CSV table of C-alpha atoms and ligand atoms in Angstrom, one decimal:
chain,number,residue,atom,x,y,z
A,6,MET,CA,91.2,-55.3,-111.1
A,7,SER,CA,89.4,-54.0,-114.5
A,8,ASP,CA,85.5,-53.2,-114.8
A,9,LYS,CA,85.7,-53.9,-119.0
A,10,ALA,CA,85.5,-57.5,-120.4
A,11,LYS,CA,87.3,-58.5,-123.0
A,12,LEU,CA,85.6,-60.6,-126.0
A,13,ILE,CA,88.6,-61.2,-128.8
A,14,LEU,CA,86.3,-62.6,-131.8
A,15,GLY,CA,88.4,-62.7,-135.3
A,16,ASP,CA,90.7,-60.2,-136.0
A,17,LYS,CA,88.9,-57.7,-133.6
A,18,THR,CA,89.0,-57.3,-129.5
A,19,PHE,CA,85.4,-55.9,-127.8
A,20,GLU,CA,85.2,-54.3,-124.6
A,21,LEU,CA,82.2,-54.6,-122.5
A,22,PRO,CA,81.4,-53.2,-119.4
A,23,THR,CA,80.6,-55.0,-116.6
A,24,PHE,CA,78.4,-54.7,-113.8
A,25,THR,CA,78.5,-55.3,-110.3
A,26,GLY,CA,75.6,-55.7,-107.9
A,27,SER,CA,75.2,-54.1,-104.1
A,28,GLU,CA,76.4,-58.2,-102.8
A,29,GLY,CA,79.1,-58.8,-104.8
A,30,GLU,CA,77.7,-60.5,-107.9
A,31,LYS,CA,79.3,-59.5,-111.4
A,32,ALA,CA,77.7,-59.2,-114.4
A,33,VAL,CA,79.1,-58.6,-118.3
A,34,ASP,CA,77.0,-56.0,-119.4
A,35,ILE,CA,75.8,-57.5,-123.1
A,36,THR,CA,73.6,-54.5,-124.3
A,37,LYS,CA,75.5,-53.2,-126.9
A,38,LEU,CA,76.8,-56.8,-127.6
A,39,ARG,CA,74.6,-57.4,-130.9
A,40,ALA,CA,75.0,-53.6,-132.4
A,41,GLU,CA,78.9,-53.8,-131.9
A,42,THR,CA,80.0,-57.0,-133.0
A,43,GLY,CA,77.1,-58.9,-135.0
A,44,TYR,CA,77.1,-61.6,-131.7
A,45,VAL,CA,73.9,-62.2,-129.2
A,46,THR,CA,74.3,-64.4,-126.7
A,47,LEU,CA,73.4,-68.2,-126.1
A,48,ASP,CA,71.9,-69.1,-123.0
A,49,THR,CA,69.2,-72.3,-123.5
A,50,GLY,CA,67.0,-72.4,-120.1
A,51,TYR,CA,68.8,-69.1,-119.3
A,52,MET,CA,71.7,-70.6,-116.9
A,53,ASN,CA,74.5,-67.2,-117.8
A,54,THR,CA,71.3,-64.4,-118.5
A,55,GLY,CA,70.8,-61.6,-115.6
A,56,ALA,CA,67.3,-60.6,-117.4
A,57,CYS,CA,67.2,-57.2,-114.8
A,58,THR,CA,69.1,-56.0,-112.0
A,59,SER,CA,66.3,-56.1,-109.1
A,60,ALA,CA,66.1,-54.3,-105.6
A,61,ILE,CA,63.8,-57.2,-103.7
A,62,THR,CA,65.5,-60.4,-103.4
A,63,PHE,CA,69.1,-61.4,-103.1
A,64,LEU,CA,70.1,-65.6,-102.8
A,65,ASP,CA,73.6,-67.1,-102.7
A,66,GLY,CA,72.9,-70.7,-104.1
A,67,GLU,CA,76.5,-71.1,-102.7
A,68,LYS,CA,76.1,-70.2,-99.7
A,69,GLY,CA,72.4,-71.2,-99.0
A,70,ILE,CA,71.8,-67.2,-97.5
A,71,LEU,CA,67.9,-65.4,-98.9
A,72,LYS,CA,67.3,-62.4,-98.1
A,73,TYR,CA,63.8,-60.1,-98.9
A,74,ARG,CA,64.9,-56.3,-99.1
A,75,GLY,CA,68.3,-57.5,-97.7
A,76,TYR,CA,66.4,-58.6,-94.7
A,77,SER,CA,67.3,-62.5,-93.9
A,78,ILE,CA,65.1,-65.6,-94.1
A,79,GLU,CA,65.5,-66.6,-90.7
A,80,GLU,CA,65.2,-63.6,-89.5
A,81,ILE,CA,62.1,-62.9,-91.2
A,82,ALA,CA,60.2,-66.4,-90.9
A,83,GLU,CA,60.9,-66.1,-87.4
A,84,LYS,CA,60.1,-62.1,-86.5
A,85,SER,CA,57.2,-61.4,-89.3
A,86,SER,CA,54.2,-62.0,-90.7
A,87,PHE,CA,52.7,-62.7,-94.8
A,88,LEU,CA,51.2,-59.8,-95.0
A,89,GLU,CA,54.5,-57.3,-93.7
A,90,SER,CA,56.3,-59.3,-95.7
A,91,SER,CA,54.3,-59.4,-98.9
A,92,TYR,CA,54.2,-55.1,-97.4
A,93,LEU,CA,58.3,-55.4,-97.2
A,94,VAL,CA,58.6,-57.3,-100.7
A,95,PHE,CA,56.4,-54.9,-102.2
A,96,TYR,CA,56.8,-51.1,-100.6
A,97,GLY,CA,60.7,-51.4,-100.4
A,98,LYS,CA,61.1,-51.3,-96.9
A,99,LEU,CA,59.1,-52.8,-93.2
A,100,PRO,CA,56.1,-50.9,-92.4
A,101,THR,CA,55.3,-48.5,-89.3
A,102,ALA,CA,52.2,-50.1,-87.5
A,103,THR,CA,50.5,-48.0,-88.5
A,104,GLU,CA,51.6,-49.2,-92.3
A,105,LEU,CA,50.9,-52.5,-91.5
A,106,LYS,CA,47.5,-51.7,-89.9
A,107,ASN,CA,46.2,-50.2,-93.4
A,108,PHE,CA,48.1,-52.6,-95.3
A,109,GLU,CA,46.4,-55.3,-93.7
A,110,ASP,CA,42.2,-53.6,-93.5
A,111,ARG,CA,42.6,-52.7,-97.1
A,112,ILE,CA,43.6,-56.8,-98.0
A,113,ALA,CA,40.9,-57.1,-95.5
A,114,SER,CA,38.0,-54.6,-97.4
A,115,PHE,CA,38.3,-56.7,-100.0
A,116,ASP,CA,36.2,-59.7,-99.0
A,117,ASP,CA,34.5,-60.8,-102.1
A,118,VAL,CA,34.9,-61.1,-105.7
A,119,PRO,CA,32.3,-60.2,-108.3
A,120,GLU,CA,29.1,-62.6,-108.9
A,121,GLY,CA,30.8,-63.5,-112.2
A,122,ILE,CA,33.1,-64.9,-110.7
A,123,LYS,CA,31.1,-67.3,-107.7
A,124,GLN,CA,29.6,-68.2,-111.1
A,125,GLN,CA,32.7,-69.3,-113.1
A,126,ILE,CA,34.0,-71.3,-110.5
A,127,LYS,CA,30.2,-73.1,-110.2
A,128,ALA,CA,30.6,-74.0,-114.2
A,129,PHE,CA,34.0,-75.7,-113.6
A,130,PRO,CA,34.0,-79.2,-113.9
A,131,LYS,CA,33.9,-80.5,-109.9
A,132,ASN,CA,37.4,-82.0,-110.0
A,133,ALA,CA,39.3,-79.5,-112.0
A,134,HIS,CA,42.1,-79.6,-110.3
A,135,PRO,CA,41.9,-76.0,-108.2
A,136,MET,CA,45.2,-74.4,-110.4
A,137,ALA,CA,43.2,-73.6,-113.2
A,138,VAL,CA,40.1,-73.0,-112.0
A,139,LEU,CA,42.6,-69.9,-110.2
A,140,ALA,CA,43.9,-69.0,-113.1
A,141,SER,CA,40.7,-68.5,-114.8
A,142,ASN,CA,39.3,-65.9,-112.0
A,143,MET,CA,43.3,-64.5,-112.6
A,144,VAL,CA,42.7,-63.5,-116.1
A,145,SER,CA,38.8,-63.1,-116.5
A,146,LEU,CA,39.1,-60.3,-113.2
A,147,SER,CA,40.5,-57.8,-116.0
A,148,ALA,CA,36.4,-58.4,-117.0
A,149,PHE,CA,35.7,-57.0,-114.1
A,150,TYR,CA,38.5,-54.4,-113.2
A,151,GLU,CA,37.8,-52.3,-116.7
A,152,ASP,CA,39.7,-49.3,-114.7
A,153,MET,CA,42.3,-51.2,-113.2
A,154,CYS,CA,43.1,-52.6,-116.9
A,155,ALA,CA,45.1,-49.9,-118.1
A,156,GLN,CA,48.1,-50.1,-119.7
A,157,ASP,CA,49.3,-47.5,-117.2
A,158,LEU,CA,48.4,-48.1,-113.4
A,159,THR,CA,48.8,-45.1,-111.3
A,160,PRO,CA,50.9,-44.8,-108.0
A,161,ALA,CA,47.3,-45.3,-106.2
A,162,GLN,CA,46.0,-48.2,-108.9
A,163,LYS,CA,49.5,-49.6,-107.4
A,164,ASP,CA,48.4,-49.7,-103.8
A,165,THR,CA,44.5,-50.3,-104.9
A,166,ALA,CA,46.0,-54.2,-107.7
A,167,ILE,CA,48.5,-55.4,-104.8
A,168,VAL,CA,46.1,-55.5,-101.7
A,169,GLN,CA,42.7,-57.2,-104.0
A,170,LEU,CA,44.2,-59.4,-105.2
A,171,MET,CA,46.2,-60.1,-101.8
A,172,GLY,CA,42.1,-60.0,-100.7
A,173,GLN,CA,40.9,-61.8,-103.4
A,174,ILE,CA,43.7,-64.4,-104.5
A,175,LYS,CA,42.7,-66.2,-100.6
A,176,ILE,CA,38.5,-66.3,-101.9
A,177,MET,CA,39.1,-67.6,-105.1
A,178,ALA,CA,41.5,-70.4,-103.7
A,179,ALA,CA,38.5,-71.3,-101.1
A,180,TYR,CA,35.8,-71.6,-102.7
A,181,ALA,CA,37.6,-73.7,-105.6
A,182,TYR,CA,38.3,-75.7,-102.5
A,183,ARG,CA,34.6,-75.2,-101.6
A,184,HIS,CA,33.0,-76.1,-104.8
A,185,SER,CA,35.7,-79.2,-105.4
A,186,GLN,CA,34.0,-81.3,-102.4
A,187,GLY,CA,30.8,-79.6,-103.5
A,188,LYS,CA,29.8,-77.3,-101.0
A,189,ASP,CA,28.4,-73.9,-100.7
A,190,PHE,CA,30.3,-70.7,-100.4
A,191,VAL,CA,31.9,-69.2,-96.9
A,192,LYS,CA,31.8,-66.2,-96.9
A,193,SER,CA,35.0,-64.1,-95.7
A,194,ASP,CA,35.8,-63.3,-91.5
A,195,LYS,CA,36.7,-59.9,-91.9
A,196,SER,CA,38.3,-60.4,-88.3
A,197,LEU,CA,40.5,-63.4,-88.9
A,198,ASP,CA,43.6,-62.5,-89.6
A,199,TYR,CA,44.5,-63.8,-93.5
A,200,CYS,CA,45.9,-67.1,-92.5
A,201,SER,CA,42.9,-68.0,-90.5
A,202,ASP,CA,40.3,-66.8,-92.5
A,203,PHE,CA,42.0,-68.5,-95.8
A,204,ILE,CA,41.2,-71.5,-93.0
A,205,HIS,CA,37.7,-71.2,-92.3
A,206,MET,CA,36.9,-69.8,-95.9
A,207,MET,CA,38.3,-73.9,-96.4
A,208,THR,CA,37.0,-75.6,-93.3
A,209,GLY,CA,33.7,-73.5,-92.2
A,210,ASP,CA,34.8,-73.6,-89.0
A,211,LYS,CA,35.6,-70.0,-87.1
A,212,ASN,CA,38.0,-70.9,-84.7
A,213,VAL,CA,41.0,-71.9,-86.3
A,214,LYS,CA,43.6,-73.1,-84.1
A,215,LYS,CA,46.7,-70.3,-83.6
A,216,GLU,CA,49.1,-73.0,-83.9
A,217,VAL,CA,47.5,-73.6,-88.4
A,218,ALA,CA,47.3,-70.6,-88.6
A,219,LYS,CA,51.0,-69.5,-87.6
A,220,ALA,CA,52.3,-72.6,-89.4
A,221,LEU,CA,50.4,-71.6,-92.9
A,222,ASP,CA,51.7,-68.0,-92.4
A,223,ILE,CA,54.8,-69.3,-92.7
A,224,LEU,CA,54.7,-71.7,-95.0
A,225,LEU,CA,53.8,-68.7,-96.8
A,226,ILE,CA,56.0,-66.0,-95.8
A,227,LEU,CA,58.9,-68.7,-96.9
A,228,HIS,CA,57.2,-68.4,-100.7
A,229,VAL,CA,57.0,-64.6,-101.0
A,230,ASP,CA,59.7,-64.2,-103.6
A,231,HIS,CA,62.8,-65.8,-105.2
A,232,GLU,CA,63.8,-63.0,-107.6
A,233,GLN,CA,63.9,-64.7,-111.3
A,234,ASN,CA,61.9,-68.0,-110.9
A,235,CYS,CA,60.5,-69.5,-113.2
A,236,SER,CA,56.7,-67.7,-112.8
A,237,THR,CA,58.5,-65.1,-111.7
A,238,SER,CA,60.2,-63.8,-115.3
A,239,SER,CA,56.6,-65.7,-116.9
A,240,VAL,CA,55.5,-62.0,-114.7
A,241,ARG,CA,58.2,-59.9,-116.0
A,242,LEU,CA,57.5,-61.2,-119.7
A,243,VAL,CA,53.8,-60.9,-119.8
A,244,GLY,CA,53.6,-57.5,-117.8
A,245,SER,CA,55.7,-55.8,-120.2
A,246,SER,CA,53.9,-56.6,-122.9
A,247,LYS,CA,51.4,-54.3,-120.7
A,248,ALA,CA,48.9,-56.9,-120.6
A,249,ASN,CA,47.0,-55.2,-117.4
A,250,ILE,CA,47.8,-56.8,-114.1
A,251,PHE,CA,45.1,-59.2,-113.7
A,252,ALA,CA,47.2,-61.5,-117.2
A,253,THR,CA,50.2,-60.5,-115.5
A,254,ILE,CA,49.7,-61.6,-113.0
A,255,SER,CA,47.6,-65.3,-113.9
A,256,ALA,CA,50.3,-66.3,-116.3
A,257,GLY,CA,52.7,-66.2,-112.9
A,258,VAL,CA,49.8,-68.6,-111.7
A,259,ASP,CA,50.6,-70.8,-114.9
A,260,ALA,CA,53.7,-70.4,-115.4
A,261,LEU,CA,53.6,-72.2,-111.1
A,262,TRP,CA,51.6,-75.5,-112.1
A,263,GLY,CA,54.1,-77.1,-114.0
A,264,PRO,CA,55.9,-79.9,-111.9
A,265,LEU,CA,59.0,-78.7,-111.9
A,266,HIS,CA,58.6,-75.2,-110.0
A,267,GLY,CA,55.3,-75.2,-107.2
A,268,GLY,CA,53.6,-78.6,-109.0
A,269,ALA,CA,56.4,-79.9,-107.4
A,270,ASN,CA,54.8,-79.9,-103.7
A,271,GLN,CA,51.5,-81.5,-105.4
A,272,ALA,CA,53.9,-83.7,-107.0
A,273,VAL,CA,56.1,-84.5,-103.9
A,274,LEU,CA,53.5,-86.2,-101.4
A,275,GLU,CA,52.2,-88.0,-104.7
A,276,MET,CA,55.8,-89.8,-104.8
A,277,LEU,CA,56.1,-90.4,-101.1
A,278,ALA,CA,52.2,-92.0,-100.9
A,279,GLU,CA,53.4,-94.0,-103.4
A,280,ILE,CA,55.9,-95.7,-101.8
A,281,LYS,CA,54.2,-95.9,-99.5
A,282,ASP,CA,51.4,-98.1,-101.1
A,283,SER,CA,53.8,-99.7,-103.2
A,284,GLY,CA,56.2,-101.3,-100.4
A,285,LYS,CA,59.5,-100.1,-102.8
A,286,GLY,CA,62.4,-99.7,-100.2
A,287,TYR,CA,64.1,-96.3,-100.2
A,288,GLU,CA,66.8,-98.3,-102.5
A,289,ALA,CA,64.5,-99.1,-105.4
A,290,PHE,CA,62.9,-95.5,-105.3
A,291,LEU,CA,66.5,-94.1,-105.5
A,292,ALA,CA,67.5,-96.7,-108.1
A,293,GLU,CA,64.7,-96.2,-111.0
A,294,VAL,CA,65.1,-92.4,-110.1
A,295,LYS,CA,68.8,-92.2,-111.2
A,296,ASP,CA,68.0,-93.9,-114.4
A,297,LYS,CA,67.5,-91.5,-117.1
A,298,ASN,CA,65.6,-93.7,-119.3
A,299,SER,CA,62.7,-94.3,-116.6
A,300,GLY,CA,61.5,-90.5,-117.1
A,301,SER,CA,61.4,-90.1,-113.0
A,302,ARG,CA,62.8,-88.0,-110.6
A,303,LEU,CA,63.5,-87.0,-106.6
A,304,MET,CA,60.3,-85.3,-106.6
A,305,GLY,CA,61.2,-81.9,-104.0
A,306,PHE,CA,65.0,-82.3,-104.9
A,307,GLY,CA,67.6,-80.3,-106.1
A,308,HIS,CA,67.5,-76.4,-107.9
A,309,ARG,CA,68.4,-74.3,-109.6
A,310,VAL,CA,70.4,-71.8,-108.6
A,311,TYR,CA,71.4,-73.7,-104.8
A,312,LYS,CA,73.7,-76.1,-105.1
A,313,ASN,CA,74.2,-76.6,-101.2
A,314,PHE,CA,71.2,-76.0,-99.6
A,315,ASP,CA,68.0,-74.5,-99.7
A,316,PRO,CA,67.3,-72.4,-96.8
A,317,ARG,CA,63.4,-72.4,-96.8
A,318,ALA,CA,64.1,-76.3,-96.6
A,319,LYS,CA,66.0,-76.0,-93.1
A,320,ILE,CA,63.4,-73.5,-92.3
A,321,ILE,CA,60.3,-75.5,-93.2
A,322,LYS,CA,61.7,-79.3,-91.7
A,323,VAL,CA,61.9,-78.2,-88.5
A,324,ALA,CA,58.5,-76.1,-88.4
A,325,CYS,CA,57.1,-79.8,-89.9
A,326,ASP,CA,58.4,-81.3,-86.7
A,327,THR,CA,57.0,-78.5,-84.9
A,328,VAL,CA,53.6,-79.0,-86.5
A,329,LEU,CA,53.2,-82.3,-86.7
A,330,ALA,CA,53.9,-82.2,-82.7
A,331,THR,CA,52.0,-79.8,-81.5
A,332,LEU,CA,49.1,-80.9,-83.5
A,333,GLY,CA,49.7,-84.4,-82.5
A,334,VAL,CA,50.1,-85.3,-85.8
A,335,LYS,CA,52.0,-89.5,-86.6
A,336,ASP,CA,52.1,-88.7,-90.6
A,337,PRO,CA,53.7,-91.8,-92.0
A,338,LEU,CA,54.8,-90.1,-95.2
A,339,LEU,CA,57.7,-87.8,-92.5
A,340,ASP,CA,59.3,-91.2,-91.8
A,341,ILE,CA,59.5,-92.2,-95.7
A,342,ALA,CA,60.8,-88.1,-96.9
A,343,LYS,CA,63.4,-88.3,-93.5
A,344,GLY,CA,64.1,-92.1,-94.5
A,345,LEU,CA,64.4,-91.6,-98.5
A,346,GLU,CA,66.6,-87.7,-97.2
A,347,ALA,CA,68.7,-89.5,-95.6
A,348,VAL,CA,69.8,-92.0,-98.4
A,349,ALA,CA,70.2,-89.4,-100.8
A,350,LEU,CA,72.3,-86.8,-98.8
A,351,LYS,CA,74.9,-90.3,-98.8
A,352,ASP,CA,74.3,-91.3,-102.6
A,353,GLU,CA,77.2,-90.2,-105.2
A,354,TYR,CA,74.2,-89.8,-107.8
A,355,PHE,CA,73.1,-86.5,-105.7
A,356,VAL,CA,76.3,-85.9,-104.0
A,357,SER,CA,77.4,-85.2,-106.9
A,358,ARG,CA,75.4,-83.0,-108.5
A,359,LYS,CA,74.2,-81.2,-105.5
A,360,LEU,CA,71.3,-81.9,-105.3
A,361,TYR,CA,69.6,-80.9,-102.0
A,362,PRO,CA,65.3,-81.4,-100.8
A,363,ASN,CA,64.2,-77.8,-102.0
A,364,VAL,CA,61.4,-75.4,-100.9
A,365,ASP,CA,58.4,-78.4,-102.0
A,366,PHE,CA,60.0,-81.1,-100.2
A,367,TYR,CA,58.5,-80.7,-96.7
A,368,SER,CA,55.7,-78.2,-97.1
A,369,GLY,CA,53.8,-81.0,-98.3
A,370,ILE,CA,53.4,-82.6,-95.4
A,371,ILE,CA,52.7,-78.9,-93.3
A,372,TYR,CA,49.9,-78.9,-95.6
A,373,ARG,CA,49.0,-82.1,-95.8
A,374,ALA,CA,49.1,-81.5,-91.8
A,375,LEU,CA,46.6,-78.9,-91.4
A,376,GLY,CA,44.6,-80.9,-93.2
A,377,ILE,CA,44.5,-78.8,-97.1
A,378,PRO,CA,44.1,-81.4,-99.6
A,379,THR,CA,46.8,-82.4,-101.8
A,380,ASN,CA,45.9,-81.0,-105.2
A,381,MET,CA,45.5,-77.7,-103.3
A,382,PHE,CA,48.7,-77.2,-102.5
A,383,THR,CA,50.7,-75.6,-105.7
A,384,VAL,CA,47.6,-72.9,-105.0
A,385,MET,CA,48.8,-71.9,-101.1
A,386,PHE,CA,52.8,-71.8,-103.2
A,387,ALA,CA,50.7,-68.9,-105.6
A,388,MET,CA,49.1,-67.3,-102.5
A,389,GLY,CA,52.2,-66.9,-101.6
A,390,ARG,CA,54.7,-65.7,-103.9
A,391,LEU,CA,51.8,-63.3,-104.7
A,392,PRO,CA,53.3,-60.0,-103.2
A,393,GLY,CA,56.9,-61.1,-105.1
A,394,TRP,CA,55.3,-61.3,-108.3
A,395,MET,CA,54.1,-58.0,-107.8
A,396,ALA,CA,56.3,-56.6,-106.0
A,397,GLN,CA,58.6,-57.4,-109.4
A,398,TRP,CA,55.5,-56.8,-111.7
A,399,LYS,CA,56.1,-53.6,-109.8
A,400,GLU,CA,60.1,-52.4,-110.0
A,401,MET,CA,60.1,-53.3,-113.7
A,402,VAL,CA,57.1,-50.8,-114.8
A,403,GLU,CA,58.9,-48.6,-112.5
A,404,GLN,CA,62.3,-48.5,-113.7
A,405,PRO,CA,63.7,-46.6,-116.2
A,406,GLY,CA,65.1,-47.5,-119.6
A,407,PHE,CA,61.3,-49.9,-119.4
A,408,LYS,CA,61.3,-52.3,-122.4
A,409,ILE,CA,59.2,-55.1,-123.7
A,410,CYS,CA,60.8,-58.4,-123.0
A,411,ARG,CA,62.0,-60.1,-126.6
A,412,PRO,CA,64.6,-62.4,-126.1
A,413,ARG,CA,66.3,-63.7,-129.5
A,414,GLN,CA,67.0,-66.9,-130.7
A,415,ILE,CA,69.9,-69.0,-133.0
A,416,TYR,CA,67.9,-70.3,-135.8
A,417,THR,CA,68.9,-73.7,-137.3
A,418,GLY,CA,66.0,-74.2,-139.4
A,419,ASP,CA,65.5,-75.3,-143.3
A,420,THR,CA,67.3,-72.4,-145.2
A,421,THR,CA,66.0,-72.4,-148.9
A,422,ASN,CA,63.2,-75.1,-149.8
A,423,THR,CA,60.9,-75.6,-152.5
A,424,TYR,CA,57.1,-74.8,-152.4
A,425,LYS,CA,56.0,-78.6,-153.8
A,426,ASP,CA,51.2,-77.7,-154.2
A,427,ILE,CA,49.5,-79.8,-152.1
A,428,LYS,CA,48.1,-82.7,-154.9
A,429,SER,CA,52.3,-83.4,-155.0
A,430,ARG,CA,53.7,-83.2,-151.6
B,15,CMC,N1,65.9,-85.9,-109.1
B,15,CMC,C1,66.7,-86.4,-109.9
B,15,CMC,N2,68.0,-86.7,-110.3
B,15,CMC,C2,68.5,-84.5,-111.1
B,15,CMC,C3,66.7,-84.1,-110.1
B,15,CMC,C4,66.5,-85.4,-108.7
B,15,CMC,N3,65.1,-84.9,-108.2
B,15,CMC,N4,67.1,-82.7,-110.4
B,15,CMC,C5,68.3,-83.0,-111.1
B,15,CMC,N5,68.3,-83.9,-111.1
B,15,CMC,C6,69.9,-85.2,-112.2
B,15,CMC,C7,69.5,-84.4,-114.1
B,15,CMC,O1,69.1,-85.5,-114.2
B,15,CMC,C8,70.3,-83.8,-114.5
B,15,CMC,O2,71.9,-84.9,-114.5
B,15,CMC,P1,72.5,-84.9,-116.3
B,15,CMC,O3,74.2,-84.6,-115.3
B,15,CMC,O4,73.7,-86.2,-115.8
B,15,CMC,O5,71.5,-85.0,-117.0
B,15,CMC,C9,71.4,-82.9,-113.4
B,15,CMC,O6,70.5,-83.9,-111.9
B,15,CMC,C10,71.6,-81.4,-113.2
B,15,CMC,O7,70.2,-80.5,-114.0
B,15,CMC,P2,69.3,-79.9,-114.5
B,15,CMC,O8,68.3,-81.1,-114.5
B,15,CMC,O9,70.3,-80.1,-115.4
B,15,CMC,O10,69.0,-79.6,-113.4
B,15,CMC,P3,68.2,-77.6,-113.5
B,15,CMC,O11,69.3,-76.8,-113.3
B,15,CMC,O12,67.7,-77.9,-115.2
B,15,CMC,O13,67.0,-78.1,-112.5
B,15,CMC,C11,64.7,-78.5,-111.5
B,15,CMC,C12,66.3,-77.9,-111.6
B,15,CMC,C13,64.4,-78.9,-109.9
B,15,CMC,C14,64.6,-78.0,-112.0
B,15,CMC,C15,65.2,-79.9,-110.7
B,15,CMC,O14,66.6,-80.4,-109.6
B,15,CMC,C16,64.5,-80.9,-111.0
B,15,CMC,O15,64.2,-81.0,-111.7
B,15,CMC,N6,63.4,-81.8,-109.0
B,15,CMC,C17,62.5,-81.6,-109.6
B,15,CMC,C18,61.8,-80.8,-109.3
B,15,CMC,C19,61.2,-80.2,-107.9
B,15,CMC,O16,61.6,-80.6,-107.0
B,15,CMC,N7,61.2,-78.9,-108.5
B,15,CMC,C20,61.3,-77.6,-107.6
B,15,CMC,C21,61.9,-76.7,-107.5
B,15,CMC,S1,62.6,-75.4,-106.0
B,15,CMC,C22,61.0,-74.8,-105.9
B,15,CMC,C23,59.9,-74.0,-107.3
B,15,CMC,O17,61.5,-73.2,-107.6
B,15,CMC,O18,59.1,-74.0,-107.2
């Protein structure tokens, strides 16, 4: 088969190179399209746009495959830890035991945040959403680590950036929660593993059950990276202007907050609680989300890329049953979620649009069972996604031919207007 694509515009035919990825994905390379033809592509919502090449994550939405650096998510979730998989996506290889220990120790060494960050958290109203606090804290770190704000970080500074942000995001997240509860901050304890320390800083209790820490670890692994999603694309876009790493990652936190992206995990729980409290049956609720005028959606369902099933949702559903059984938690919202899923999966509306439960459908129920409050769910997603954002940023700035991201548009507004003085408008 030809490795060129033919484009006929009027009476001219242009040849465009094609590009095939390592998993066989095919793309038409349009880098020279505008220069050669005067045309650009129009792809609202980037439904068909490959914005970059990347060697970090592969996903096949039709087959429900997700791999980090060539390892299946199922195998990583079973055999790896959150910090090990973070190392994997950032450095591109599984660490040796010594490398992993060093990585863990370096993350644990960032066991505090500057006093100004603590003051900033305290200055927020108690009912501030923790994502607002986290995004602000994240960008504010740039005011305290000037040397890390250089346009081009050295390899050693990039190594520091990943361990520093992984260490400090955990502290800022836990402190934001403690502040919302009107409680004093709890100092990080280096002797605890990452997830146990986070729960300890939230609850003040060092005796974190192994099962609880393990369940949280798996949830974080499942969120580590997901190729060019909205928040990762935001990180690449902002980072491409050579904004500092703190500003760049803060942009990812902001993008993640939206209910169509990471904010869906909080929205799912609120939806399930509403179904329970209102006493609405599943059918009545589904009729509402199917009505385009209602403005509501079945949160935790549907995905831009997965059109068969979301492999993360499969793992989470099993983990959900295990965690609740192990902790002896009986949650009526889990029964509602399962009932809703069963009815939706048989409903023509969802079947014909290939809408399946996504990663956010069951994750909130696990967070709830672990004692993590609803408004912290998206913060948990941010903690999990941080290494993915960092890996994607590193890959971008190190790629030959690195350029600022700057899409084009097709202008559809007025062409010539006659300016009228303000008094005569
Ligand atoms: N409930 C009801 N209808 C839906 C839903 C839903 N959850 N999702 C999609 N649809 C309908 C949509 O109305 C449209 O119907 P029609 O063709 O008749 O106009 C069709 O399905 C296609 O939807 P779309 O909005 O064009 O699809 P998209 O790829 O642009 O959006 C999505 C993907 C994830 C934003 C969307 O499915 C959604 O809003 N889901 C609910 C929010 C959610 O759970 N988000 C988390 C995504 S996974 C984790 C993450 O990325 O953070």
